[in-house]
Every structure is written in C-alpha cells, then in structure tokens.
Amino acid sequence: MGKDAARAEWDNPMQFVLACVSYAVGLGNVWRFPYLCQMHGGGGFLIPYMLMLVLLGVPLFYMELAIGQKMRLGSIGAWRAISPYLGGVGMASVVTSMYLCLYYNVINAWSFWYLFHSFQSVLPWAECPVNSNLTGPVEECERATPTQYFFYRETLDISGSIEENGGIHMGQALCLLLAWIIVYLFIVKGVKSTGKVVYFTATFPYLVLIIYLIRGVTLHGAINGVKYMFTPKMEQLAKPTTWINAATQIFFSLGLGFGSLIAFASYNQYNNNFEKQAIVVSMVNSSTSIFASIVTFSIYGFKATFNYESCLERVRLLLLNTFDLAEDTISLENVNHWIAELNRTHPEQFASLGGRLETCDLEAELDTAVEGTGLAFIVYSEAIKNMPVSQLWSVLYFIMLLLLGMGSMLGNVIAVITPLSDLKFISHYMSTKTLNGLVCLFCLLLGLGFTTRSGNYWFTMFNDYGATFSLLFIVLIEVITVCYIYGIKRFEKDVEDMLGHRLNWYWKIMLAGVSPILLIALFIFYIVNYIQGGTPTYQAWNKELGKSVVTEYPPYAQAFIGLLLASSVCCIPLTALYTYCKKRNLASGKRERTVSTVSA
C-alpha cells in the first residue's frame, strides 16, 4: 500500500478536525438526543450513552480514520485494497450516503423556507390566517395549532396520505435548488474549498447555541425544563430499548459506516496523529448533544410553563364567570384550592361544568416527547413566537439549523464523490468540478420528489429505513474485516507505521471483542424488532382532525422499504461474487492458454 503523492491534502490538521466536527455534529444533536433523554428518563440516559461512546463510538471512529489515512483512498478503494472481495463494503457505503444526500438537503430547504419567512412584522406561524370569506380563521388551522398549520399546509402543502399525489411545491423546489447550489459551491474545488468552509460551519452553531442558552435559561419557566432533564428516572435503565437507543444514537451521530470519515482521513498527511483526533471529535460530539439538550429543555420548560399557565388562566376565568366571583378572588396560584373549595360548597353547580373544566398538569406538558422535524420546526417555532423580538430569535435559530445541516451535507457528498473520483475511468474522463456538479445535479433532480404533496411521507420512509439497518451491517463487516481478515496484527503494524507507537490494550479489546459483540446484538435486535413490528406505519396528516394519525404503508410502499433495506446491503455479497467469478474466469483462461502452448 504505497502513499499517494499527488493526492490533495488538508492545509493543516485543524481543518481535518473541524471537518469531522462539522460532519458529526448535525441536526441529530439538536433534535434526536433531547428526545431520547426525555423518553428514557432524563439524566439517567447519560449513563448508557457515555458507556456506549467508550465501548462502541470511539473505537469504530478510530478504526475508520486509521483505514482512510493508511490507504489514502475513498471507501471503495480502501476496502478493495484490503481485499478485492470487499469492494462491495465501500459501494454499500456510497449507496447509503447517496440515499442520505437525497433527503437530508430537503431539511436544509425547509430551514431556508422558515428563514425567509422570519423577516415579517408578525411571524406567519404565530397566528392563523383568515379564511376566504374573511369571517374567521381557516378551519384546519383552528383544529390544529398555527405552528402545525404553517408546517403541514404552508411549508409542505401535505396530502392526506402517501397514496394521494400532487404537484411540486414551487417554493420548496426553489429552496432545495438554493440548498444544492450552496453545497456545490462548498465542495467545488474538493478538499481545498471544503477546508475553508468548515471553519465557519463547525464554529458558528456553537455561538448561536451559547446565545440561545443565555436567552433560554432567562425565560420564564425554563428552570422547570432543565430540572426535568437532569432528574434521572433510574427505572428506565432496566429497559433494553434504553441501551439500544443509546448505542444507535452514538453510532449515527458519529457518522460511522457512511464512508465520510474514511474519505476525510484519506486527505490527511501519512503521519497525522488521528488517535488524538478520534478522541477529541467523539468527545466534542457528545458534549454538544448534552449542551444542545440544556438549551432545548430550557425552551421546553418555557413552552410547557406557558401552556400550563394559559390552561390555569382559562380555568380561572371559567370559575369566575360560573360562580360570579370578584375578579381578584382567584389567582393562578390558588386555582386548585378554589376548584376543591367550590366542588365542596356548590357541588350541583360545579357538576354542571362537566367537560369544560380542563385538568392542568405541568408534568404532563413536559412528558410530551417530540423528535425530529416535529421538534425542530413545530415545537421550537412555537416557543420562538412567544419570545420578545421573536423575529431575531427565529433568524438566529434557522441559520444555526442551516449550518448544522450544511456541515453534515459536506460529509455526505464527499462520501459519494471521493470513492467515485478514485475510480480510474471516471477521473480519466472528467474533472473534479464536473463530477461534483453531476453528483449535485443528480441528487437535486431525484430530491424534487420530496417537494411534492406526498413527498414528506417518502422523506419519512428514507429517514426511517434508508440508513439504519445497512449501516449496522456495513460497520459489522468493517470490524470483522479489519480484525479477522486483514488481521489485528497487520492493522497494529500499520498504526505503528503511521503514529510511531503500537495499539494499546484498549483499542485491541474494543475492536476485536466488545464492539463486534455489541454490533451483532444491535443487528439481531433490529431484525427481531422489524419482524415483530408488523406492517410498517407512518404518521399521515388528517386536516379534518388537525393532527397526525398512524396509517399503514400501502403494499407498493412496503415493497419500496424492502428495496431500500436490501439495495445497499446486497452490494457486499454481489461484488464478492463478481470478483470470485472474474478470478475464476481469468484462472481458467490462463490454464487453457498453458494447455494449448504445451500441446503446440
């Protein structure tokens, strides 16, 4: 494995670290980790999360950086160099990254859409629009909330199910075009332009998070949210799903298996100290998740307290009007006391209130767990609209989402482009700029499907099934290959060659034993879960009810899910089979030639 002298390199190790941070720290840190914390008992979730980081995250991150730096090739070339039969591992990574590229930029398009709508005197998701007769608000918006209406109707113009198709949403399509143009400009000159961009995409989100933290903790009721996050519910640790979710979160959040880390490391100098960098990037990534959660929970606390106090105010007014009491008799602090008192003294009149009397519960408000786009675009925008100078906070928030999304997109696109540009027949016929442009154009054209009326349902399908299963399989094959096919001894020699010291016991035990066992357990769990889960379902927006309802995927969509799961994974056995047949044919051709020479 010789060193490639002509290969482009990062200007300095800092650029590489920032590229890894920019890639690893993405939207998942802001919208998935806080949701998992909330679902699995607040602060208690940090225990399995940190354990999985040490047992699974850091060793696998280290392994991918070592392979990229040693082989100085993208994922396809690197695995082919280890064994000709393993080119499929790299191909599987490229296919998975391609799926991610298709739908991930759609989130950036939504962020642009919200950002452009933030420059208004009243935020468009702050109140319901007036209906066509000008007699009152639009019915769908009244049934839902203004923030839900803006997301589902104005942003997505969503259909009632995946089976109802509609035309492309022009505003969304233009935002997606803008997102792809920016990605292209970021990567146009390959690693040289990306190296400059990451200084901004890796650092600016932290500035916004710090500003948001200061704003968040000073909001009324923020302390309720932060207390909720740090109060551990230890009984959750007895559930296997808590541990599984901790492992998968580490896994996806570090971006293992996509080939991005191998691609990034392939532009390093041969003797770069990737060991230190692997630890630093993993730690920064996890710390960001915890930091972003404090911000999210302070905003959760503000929103929950706001809803709770609005509920108490409605109850107060109902009691004052029903029982003809003086205005200052009941306050928000003593509502519950008056409910008990009036129920005791005026039981018949109190009973007549019936269903109009709401139950206000702060804990229940905080328990409502939301993840993904619902958290980023609905819960956050609802909290933002109640803040003073809401436009400023809205602009800041969506710029931060854009930078997080764009930083991760760079890694996703480079994971596709680097292995392709390593292929001789591609690099022979086209320049880097042309290849980059063609990949971006291809993804944009396919991605337009997500801007149709049923596009969000396909987006959800790609998000749920496009990467999870295949990544586990890819990384499992990677670890087994490095430790047992390439051999831990040879790997150790390579590391010594690059770093000047041998692998210590921690890396050996994790890579050869603990990590593969954990990956096999995760893999089995995924398959069992998928089989037991029955028919796959999705959340369809019902405009009559003004909320999402669980709906089963139609047969053709289920077939497509099967295709998504199988398409990337089957690259591995098919490439191995192709290589085997090719070798056999070559060998038999040689034998025939030898026989004919002898007989002549």
Coordinates of C-alpha atoms in Angstrom, one line a residue, residues 222-452:
A222 CA -37.0 27.5 31.8
I223 CA -35.9 26.0 35.2
N224 CA -38.8 23.5 35.1
G225 CA -37.4 22.1 31.8
V226 CA -33.8 21.9 33.0
K227 CA -34.8 20.2 36.3
Y228 CA -36.8 17.7 34.2
M229 CA -33.8 16.9 32.1
F230 CA -31.4 16.4 35.0
T231 CA -33.8 14.4 37.2
P232 CA -32.9 10.8 36.4
K233 CA -35.6 8.1 36.3
M234 CA -33.3 5.1 37.0
E235 CA -36.0 2.5 36.4
Q236 CA -35.6 3.3 32.6
L237 CA -32.1 1.7 32.8
A238 CA -33.7 -1.7 33.2
K239 CA -35.3 -1.5 29.8
P240 CA -33.2 -2.9 26.9
T241 CA -34.6 -0.2 24.5
T242 CA -32.8 2.5 26.5
W243 CA -29.4 0.8 25.8
I244 CA -30.2 0.0 22.2
N245 CA -31.2 3.7 21.6
A246 CA -28.0 4.9 23.3
A247 CA -25.9 2.7 21.1
T248 CA -27.7 3.7 17.9
Q249 CA -27.6 7.4 18.8
I250 CA -23.8 7.2 19.2
F251 CA -23.5 5.2 16.1
F252 CA -25.5 7.5 13.8
S253 CA -24.4 10.7 15.4
L254 CA -20.7 10.0 14.8
G255 CA -21.5 9.1 11.1
L256 CA -19.9 5.7 11.1
G257 CA -20.3 3.4 8.1
F258 CA -21.2 6.2 5.6
G259 CA -17.6 6.3 4.3
S260 CA -17.3 10.1 5.1
L261 CA -14.7 9.6 7.8
I262 CA -12.6 7.3 5.5
A263 CA -12.9 10.0 2.8
F264 CA -11.9 12.8 5.2
A265 CA -9.0 10.9 6.6
S266 CA -7.7 10.0 3.2
Y267 CA -6.7 13.6 2.7
N268 CA -4.5 13.6 5.8
Q269 CA -0.7 13.5 5.9
Y270 CA 0.5 10.0 6.4
N271 CA 1.9 10.6 9.9
N272 CA -1.0 12.7 11.2
N273 CA -2.0 11.8 14.8
F274 CA -5.5 10.5 14.2
E275 CA -5.7 8.8 17.6
K276 CA -5.9 12.0 19.5
Q277 CA -8.3 13.5 16.9
A278 CA -10.7 10.5 17.1
I279 CA -11.0 11.0 20.9
V280 CA -11.4 14.8 20.6
V281 CA -14.1 14.7 17.9
S282 CA -16.1 11.9 19.7
M283 CA -16.0 13.9 23.0
V284 CA -16.9 17.2 21.3
N285 CA -19.8 15.5 19.5
S286 CA -21.2 14.0 22.8
S287 CA -20.7 17.2 24.7
T288 CA -22.6 19.2 22.0
S289 CA -25.5 16.8 22.4
I290 CA -25.7 17.4 26.1
F291 CA -25.1 21.2 25.7
A292 CA -27.9 21.4 23.0
S293 CA -30.2 19.4 25.3
I294 CA -29.9 22.0 28.1
V295 CA -30.8 24.7 25.5
T296 CA -33.7 22.6 24.2
F297 CA -35.0 21.7 27.7
S298 CA -34.9 25.3 28.9
I299 CA -37.1 26.2 25.8
Y300 CA -39.3 23.1 26.6
G301 CA -39.7 24.4 30.1
F302 CA -40.7 27.8 28.9
K303 CA -43.2 26.4 26.4
A304 CA -44.7 23.9 29.0
T305 CA -45.0 26.6 31.7
F306 CA -46.6 28.9 29.1
N307 CA -49.2 26.3 28.2
Y308 CA -49.7 25.3 31.8
E309 CA -50.3 28.9 32.9
S310 CA -52.6 29.5 29.9
C311 CA -54.6 26.5 31.0
L312 CA -54.8 27.7 34.6
E313 CA -56.0 31.2 33.3
R314 CA -58.8 29.5 31.2
V315 CA -59.9 27.6 34.3
R316 CA -59.7 30.8 36.5
L317 CA -62.0 32.7 34.1
L318 CA -64.4 29.8 33.8
L319 CA -64.7 29.6 37.6
L320 CA -65.1 33.4 38.0
N321 CA -67.9 33.6 35.3
T322 CA -69.7 30.4 36.5
F323 CA -69.8 31.4 40.2
D324 CA -70.0 35.2 39.8
L325 CA -66.9 35.8 42.0
A326 CA -64.9 39.0 42.2
E327 CA -62.0 39.3 39.7
D328 CA -59.2 39.2 42.3
T329 CA -60.7 36.3 44.3
I330 CA -58.9 33.6 42.3
S331 CA -55.3 33.8 41.1
L332 CA -53.1 31.4 39.2
E333 CA -51.5 30.3 42.4
N334 CA -54.8 29.3 44.2
V335 CA -56.8 27.9 41.3
N336 CA -56.5 24.3 42.5
H337 CA -57.5 25.3 46.0
W338 CA -60.7 27.0 44.7
I339 CA -61.6 24.0 42.5
A340 CA -61.7 21.8 45.6
E341 CA -63.5 24.5 47.6
L342 CA -66.2 25.2 45.1
N343 CA -66.7 21.5 44.5
R344 CA -67.4 21.1 48.3
T345 CA -69.6 24.2 48.7
H346 CA -71.6 24.2 45.3
P347 CA -71.5 20.5 44.2
E348 CA -74.5 20.8 41.7
Q349 CA -73.3 23.9 40.0
F350 CA -69.8 22.5 39.9
A351 CA -71.0 19.3 38.3
S352 CA -72.7 21.3 35.5
L353 CA -69.2 22.5 34.3
G354 CA -68.7 18.9 33.1
G355 CA -66.2 18.6 30.2
R356 CA -65.5 22.4 30.2
L357 CA -63.2 22.1 33.2
E358 CA -59.7 21.3 32.0
T359 CA -57.1 19.4 34.0
C360 CA -53.8 21.5 34.1
D361 CA -50.7 19.5 34.7
L362 CA -47.1 20.8 34.2
E363 CA -45.6 17.3 34.4
A364 CA -47.8 16.1 31.6
E365 CA -46.8 19.0 29.5
L366 CA -43.2 18.2 30.0
D367 CA -43.7 14.5 29.3
T368 CA -45.0 15.1 25.7
A369 CA -41.9 13.9 23.8
V370 CA -41.4 15.1 20.2
E371 CA -38.4 14.3 18.0
G372 CA -37.1 15.1 14.5
T373 CA -38.8 17.6 12.3
G374 CA -41.7 18.0 14.8
L375 CA -39.2 19.3 17.4
A376 CA -37.1 21.4 15.1
F377 CA -39.9 23.1 13.1
I378 CA -43.0 22.9 15.3
V379 CA -42.0 22.9 19.0
Y380 CA -39.2 25.3 18.6
S381 CA -41.1 27.7 16.3
E382 CA -44.0 27.7 18.8
A383 CA -41.6 28.6 21.6
I384 CA -39.9 31.3 19.5
K385 CA -43.2 33.1 18.6
N386 CA -43.8 33.7 22.4
M387 CA -40.4 35.3 22.9
P388 CA -39.9 39.1 22.8
V389 CA -38.3 40.1 19.5
S390 CA -39.3 36.8 18.1
Q391 CA -38.0 37.6 14.5
L392 CA -34.4 37.9 15.7
W393 CA -34.6 34.5 17.6
S394 CA -36.2 32.9 14.6
V395 CA -33.5 34.1 12.2
L396 CA -30.7 33.0 14.5
Y397 CA -32.3 29.6 15.1
F398 CA -32.8 28.8 11.4
I399 CA -29.3 30.0 10.5
M400 CA -27.9 27.6 13.1
L401 CA -30.1 24.7 11.7
L402 CA -28.8 25.5 8.2
L403 CA -25.2 25.5 9.2
L404 CA -25.6 22.2 11.1
G405 CA -27.4 20.7 8.2
M406 CA -24.9 22.0 5.6
G407 CA -21.9 20.8 7.6
S408 CA -23.3 17.3 7.6
M409 CA -24.2 17.5 3.9
L410 CA -20.5 18.2 3.1
G411 CA -19.5 14.9 4.7
N412 CA -22.4 13.1 2.9
V413 CA -21.5 14.4 -0.5
I414 CA -17.7 13.8 0.0
A415 CA -18.5 10.2 0.9
V416 CA -20.1 9.8 -2.5
I417 CA -17.6 11.9 -4.6
T418 CA -14.2 10.7 -3.1
P419 CA -14.7 7.0 -4.0
L420 CA -16.0 7.9 -7.4
S421 CA -13.1 10.2 -8.2
D422 CA -10.7 7.4 -7.2
L423 CA -12.1 5.2 -9.9
K424 CA -9.6 5.4 -12.9
F425 CA -12.3 5.5 -15.7
I426 CA -14.1 8.5 -14.0
S427 CA -11.0 10.6 -13.1
H428 CA -9.8 9.9 -16.7
Y429 CA -12.9 11.4 -18.4
M430 CA -13.9 14.3 -16.1
S431 CA -12.5 16.9 -13.8
T432 CA -13.4 17.2 -10.1
K433 CA -15.6 20.2 -10.8
T434 CA -17.6 18.3 -13.4
L435 CA -18.0 15.2 -11.2
N436 CA -19.1 17.3 -8.2
G437 CA -21.6 19.2 -10.4
L438 CA -23.1 16.0 -11.9
V439 CA -23.5 14.4 -8.4
C440 CA -25.2 17.5 -7.1
L441 CA -27.5 17.8 -10.1
F442 CA -28.4 14.1 -9.9
C443 CA -29.4 14.4 -6.2
L444 CA -31.3 17.6 -6.8
L445 CA -33.4 16.1 -9.6
L446 CA -34.2 13.0 -7.6
G447 CA -34.7 15.1 -4.4
L448 CA -37.5 17.1 -6.2
G449 CA -39.7 14.1 -5.4
F450 CA -39.6 15.1 -1.8
T451 CA -41.2 18.5 -2.6
T452 CA -44.4 17.0 -3.9

